[in-house]
N, C-alpha and C. Protein backbone atom coordinates (compact mmCIF):
# COMPACT_ATOMS: atom_id res chain seq x y z
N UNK A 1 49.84 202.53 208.60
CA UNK A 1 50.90 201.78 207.97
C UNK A 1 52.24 202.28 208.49
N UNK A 2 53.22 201.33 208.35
CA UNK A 2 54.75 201.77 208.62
C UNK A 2 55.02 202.93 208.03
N UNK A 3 54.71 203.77 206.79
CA UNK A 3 55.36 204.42 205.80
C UNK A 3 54.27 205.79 206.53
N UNK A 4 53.15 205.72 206.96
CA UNK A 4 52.49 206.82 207.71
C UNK A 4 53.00 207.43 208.98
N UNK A 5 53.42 205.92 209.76
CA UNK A 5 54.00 205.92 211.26
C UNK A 5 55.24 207.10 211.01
N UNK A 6 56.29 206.44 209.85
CA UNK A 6 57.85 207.00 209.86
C UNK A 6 57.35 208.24 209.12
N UNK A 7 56.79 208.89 208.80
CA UNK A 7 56.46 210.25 208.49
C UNK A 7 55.96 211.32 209.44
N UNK A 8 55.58 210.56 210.66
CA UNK A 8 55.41 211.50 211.39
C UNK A 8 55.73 211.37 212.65
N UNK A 9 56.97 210.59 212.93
CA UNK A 9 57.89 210.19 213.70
C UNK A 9 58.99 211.70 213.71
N UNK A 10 59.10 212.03 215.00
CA UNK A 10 59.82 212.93 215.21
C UNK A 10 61.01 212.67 215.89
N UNK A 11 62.10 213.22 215.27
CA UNK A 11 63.54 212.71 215.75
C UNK A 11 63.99 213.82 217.18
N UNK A 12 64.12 213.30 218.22
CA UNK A 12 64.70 214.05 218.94
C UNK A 12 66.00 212.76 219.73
N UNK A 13 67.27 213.74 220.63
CA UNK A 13 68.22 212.81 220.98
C UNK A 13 69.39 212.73 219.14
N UNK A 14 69.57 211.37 220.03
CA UNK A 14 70.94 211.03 219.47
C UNK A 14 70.48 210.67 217.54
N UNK A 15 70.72 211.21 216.80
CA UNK A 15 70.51 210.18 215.16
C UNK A 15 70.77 209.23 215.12
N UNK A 16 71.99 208.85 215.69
CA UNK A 16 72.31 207.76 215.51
C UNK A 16 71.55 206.11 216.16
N UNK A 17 71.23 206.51 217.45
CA UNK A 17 70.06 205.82 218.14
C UNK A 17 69.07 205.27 216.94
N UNK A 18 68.57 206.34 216.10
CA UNK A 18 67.46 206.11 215.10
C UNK A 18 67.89 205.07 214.15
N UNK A 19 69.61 205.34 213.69
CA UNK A 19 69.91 204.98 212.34
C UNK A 19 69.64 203.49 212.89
N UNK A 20 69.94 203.16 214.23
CA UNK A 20 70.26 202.07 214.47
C UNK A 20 69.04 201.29 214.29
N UNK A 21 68.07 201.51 214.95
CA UNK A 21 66.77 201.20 214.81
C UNK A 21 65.93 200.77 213.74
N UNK A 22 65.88 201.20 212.33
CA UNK A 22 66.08 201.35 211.20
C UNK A 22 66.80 200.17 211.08
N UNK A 23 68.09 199.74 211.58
CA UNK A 23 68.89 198.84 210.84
C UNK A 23 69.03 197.09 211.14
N UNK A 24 67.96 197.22 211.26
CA UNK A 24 66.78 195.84 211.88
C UNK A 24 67.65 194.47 211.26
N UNK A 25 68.35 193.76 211.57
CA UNK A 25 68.72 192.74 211.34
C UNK A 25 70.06 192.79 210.47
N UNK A 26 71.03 193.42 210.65
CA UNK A 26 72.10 194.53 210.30
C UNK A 26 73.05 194.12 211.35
N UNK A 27 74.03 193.22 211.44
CA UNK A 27 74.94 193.07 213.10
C UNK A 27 76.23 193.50 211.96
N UNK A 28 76.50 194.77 213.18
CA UNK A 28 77.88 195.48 213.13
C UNK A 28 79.18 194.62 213.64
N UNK A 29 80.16 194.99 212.31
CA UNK A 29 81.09 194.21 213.20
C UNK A 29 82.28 195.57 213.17
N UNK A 30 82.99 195.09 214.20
CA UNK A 30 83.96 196.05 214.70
C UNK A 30 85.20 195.59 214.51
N UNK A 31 85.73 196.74 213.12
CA UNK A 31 87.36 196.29 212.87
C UNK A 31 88.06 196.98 214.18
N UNK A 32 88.95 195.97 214.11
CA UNK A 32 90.15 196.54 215.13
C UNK A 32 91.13 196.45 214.44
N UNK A 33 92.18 197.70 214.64
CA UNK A 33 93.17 197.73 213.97
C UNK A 33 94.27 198.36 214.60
N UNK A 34 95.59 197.99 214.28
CA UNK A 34 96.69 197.75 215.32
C UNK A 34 97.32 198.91 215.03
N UNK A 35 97.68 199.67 216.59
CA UNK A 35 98.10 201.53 216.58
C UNK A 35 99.18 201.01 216.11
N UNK A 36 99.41 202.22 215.26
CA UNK A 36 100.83 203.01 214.50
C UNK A 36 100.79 203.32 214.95
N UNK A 37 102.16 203.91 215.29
CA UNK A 37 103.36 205.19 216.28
C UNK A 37 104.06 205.86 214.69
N UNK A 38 103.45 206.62 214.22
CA UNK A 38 104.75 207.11 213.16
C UNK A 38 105.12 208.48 213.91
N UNK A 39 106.64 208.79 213.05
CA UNK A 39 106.82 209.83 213.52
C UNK A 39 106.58 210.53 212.50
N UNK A 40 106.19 211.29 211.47
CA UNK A 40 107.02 212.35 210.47
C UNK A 40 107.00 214.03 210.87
N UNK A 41 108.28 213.81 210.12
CA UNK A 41 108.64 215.52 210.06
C UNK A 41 108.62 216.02 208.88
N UNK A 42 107.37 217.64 209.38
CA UNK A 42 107.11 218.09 208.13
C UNK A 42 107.80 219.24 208.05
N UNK A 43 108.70 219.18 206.56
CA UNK A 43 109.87 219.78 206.77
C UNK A 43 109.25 221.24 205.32
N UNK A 44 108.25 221.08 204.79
CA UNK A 44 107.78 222.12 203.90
C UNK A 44 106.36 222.98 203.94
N UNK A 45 106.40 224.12 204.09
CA UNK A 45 105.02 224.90 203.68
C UNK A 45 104.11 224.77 202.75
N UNK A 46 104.46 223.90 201.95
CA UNK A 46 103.50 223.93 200.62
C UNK A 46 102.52 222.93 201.52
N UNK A 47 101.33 223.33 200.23
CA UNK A 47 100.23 222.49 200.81
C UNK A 47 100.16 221.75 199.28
N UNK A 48 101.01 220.16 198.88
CA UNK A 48 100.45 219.10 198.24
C UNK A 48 101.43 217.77 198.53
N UNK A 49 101.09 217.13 197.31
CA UNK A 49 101.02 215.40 197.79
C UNK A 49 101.96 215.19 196.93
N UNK A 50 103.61 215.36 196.93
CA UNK A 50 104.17 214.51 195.35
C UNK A 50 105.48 214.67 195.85
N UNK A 51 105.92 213.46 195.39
CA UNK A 51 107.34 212.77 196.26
C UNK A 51 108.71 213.77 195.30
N UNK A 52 108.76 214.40 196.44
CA UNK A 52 110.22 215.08 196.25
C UNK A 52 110.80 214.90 197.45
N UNK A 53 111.92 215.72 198.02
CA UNK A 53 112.45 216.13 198.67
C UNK A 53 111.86 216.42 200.61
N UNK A 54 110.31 217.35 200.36
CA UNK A 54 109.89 217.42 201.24
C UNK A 54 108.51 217.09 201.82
N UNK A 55 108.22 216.88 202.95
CA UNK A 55 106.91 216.66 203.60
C UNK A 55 106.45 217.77 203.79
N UNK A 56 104.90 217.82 203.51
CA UNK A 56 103.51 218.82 203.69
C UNK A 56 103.12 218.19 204.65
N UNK A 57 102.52 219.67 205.33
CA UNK A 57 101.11 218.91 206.68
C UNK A 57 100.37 217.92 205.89
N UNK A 58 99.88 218.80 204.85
CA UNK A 58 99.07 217.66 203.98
C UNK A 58 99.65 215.84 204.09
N UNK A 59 100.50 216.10 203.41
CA UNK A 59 101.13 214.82 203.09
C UNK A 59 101.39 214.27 204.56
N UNK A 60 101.50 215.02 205.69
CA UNK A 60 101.62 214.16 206.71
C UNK A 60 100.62 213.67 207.33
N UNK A 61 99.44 214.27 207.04
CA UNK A 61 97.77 213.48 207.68
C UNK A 61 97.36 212.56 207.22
N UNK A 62 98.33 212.62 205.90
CA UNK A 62 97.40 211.49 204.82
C UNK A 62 98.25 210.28 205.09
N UNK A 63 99.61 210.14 205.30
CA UNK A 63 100.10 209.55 205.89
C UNK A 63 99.58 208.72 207.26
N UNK A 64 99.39 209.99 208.55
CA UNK A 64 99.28 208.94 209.15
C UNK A 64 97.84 208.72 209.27
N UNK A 65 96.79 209.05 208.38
CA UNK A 65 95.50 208.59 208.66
C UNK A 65 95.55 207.45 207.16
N UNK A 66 96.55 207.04 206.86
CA UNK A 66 96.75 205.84 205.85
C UNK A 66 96.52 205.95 204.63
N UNK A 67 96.08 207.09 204.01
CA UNK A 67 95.69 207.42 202.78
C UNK A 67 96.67 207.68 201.96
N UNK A 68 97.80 207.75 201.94
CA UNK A 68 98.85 208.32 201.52
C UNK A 68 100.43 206.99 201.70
N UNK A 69 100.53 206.09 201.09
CA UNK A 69 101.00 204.98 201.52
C UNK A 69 102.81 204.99 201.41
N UNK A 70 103.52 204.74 202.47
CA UNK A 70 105.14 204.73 202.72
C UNK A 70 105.64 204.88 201.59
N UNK A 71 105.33 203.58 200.01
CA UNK A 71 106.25 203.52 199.01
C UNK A 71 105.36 204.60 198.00
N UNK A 72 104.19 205.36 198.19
CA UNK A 72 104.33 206.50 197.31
C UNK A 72 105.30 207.71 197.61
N UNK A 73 106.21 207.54 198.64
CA UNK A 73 106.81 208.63 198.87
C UNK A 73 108.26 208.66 198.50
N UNK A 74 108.94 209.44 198.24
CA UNK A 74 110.41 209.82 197.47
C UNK A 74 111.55 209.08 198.63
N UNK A 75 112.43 208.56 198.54
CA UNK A 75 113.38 208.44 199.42
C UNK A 75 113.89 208.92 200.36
N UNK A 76 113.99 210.22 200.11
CA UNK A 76 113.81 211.88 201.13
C UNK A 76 113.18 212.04 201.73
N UNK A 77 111.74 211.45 201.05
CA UNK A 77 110.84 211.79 202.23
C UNK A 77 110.74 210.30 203.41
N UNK A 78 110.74 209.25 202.66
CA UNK A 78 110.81 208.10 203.17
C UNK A 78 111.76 208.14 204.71
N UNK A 79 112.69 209.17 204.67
CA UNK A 79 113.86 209.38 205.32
C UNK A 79 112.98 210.31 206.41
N UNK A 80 112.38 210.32 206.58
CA UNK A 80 111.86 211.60 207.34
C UNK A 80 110.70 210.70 208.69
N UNK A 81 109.95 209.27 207.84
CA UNK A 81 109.04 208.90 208.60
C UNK A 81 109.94 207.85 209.11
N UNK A 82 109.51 207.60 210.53
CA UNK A 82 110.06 207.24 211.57
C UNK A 82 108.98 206.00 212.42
N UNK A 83 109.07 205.13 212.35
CA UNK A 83 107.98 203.91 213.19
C UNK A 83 108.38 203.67 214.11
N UNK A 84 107.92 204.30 215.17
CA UNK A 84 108.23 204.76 217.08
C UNK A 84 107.64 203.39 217.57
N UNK A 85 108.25 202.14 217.57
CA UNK A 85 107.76 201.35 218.19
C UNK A 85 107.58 201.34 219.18
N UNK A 86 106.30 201.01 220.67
CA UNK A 86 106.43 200.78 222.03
C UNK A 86 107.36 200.20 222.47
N UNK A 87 108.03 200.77 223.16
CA UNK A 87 109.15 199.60 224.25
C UNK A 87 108.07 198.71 225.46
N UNK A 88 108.36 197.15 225.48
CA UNK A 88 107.54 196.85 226.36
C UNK A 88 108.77 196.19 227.54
């Protein structure tokens, strides 16, 4: 049976190869999504997330990996991120 076969199926190589395999009638679709250029400057040592005055590394990853969104941030800090558009 299938459920005997995949029990003693041994994974070697890529996992992902497998996951795929497994995902039998499953069509991936591929977001595309349009590069940001931000700039920010992180102007504080602390390590958290709350709109004052200054930017954290923290607060700047989350930023630019989108988790962390422009209007949760203080005016000050708002002042700090910068959208580096391409010149074409």
């Amino acid at each position: 049976s299938l459920a005997n076969s995949l029990s003693q199926l041994k994974l070697t190589g890529n996992p992902l190869i497998f996951i795929g395999l497994m995902s039998i009638g499953v069509i991936p679709v591929a977001a595309t999504a349009q590069p940001i250029n931000l700039q920010v400057v992180v102007n504080s040592n602390q390590d958290s997330v709350q709109p004052d005055e200054f930017i954290t590394l923290r607060e700047a990853i989350e930023i630019i990996n989108g988790t962390l969104p422009l209007n949760q941030l203080s005016n000050e800090e708002q002042n700090l991120v910068n959208n580096q558009q391409p010149t074409t």
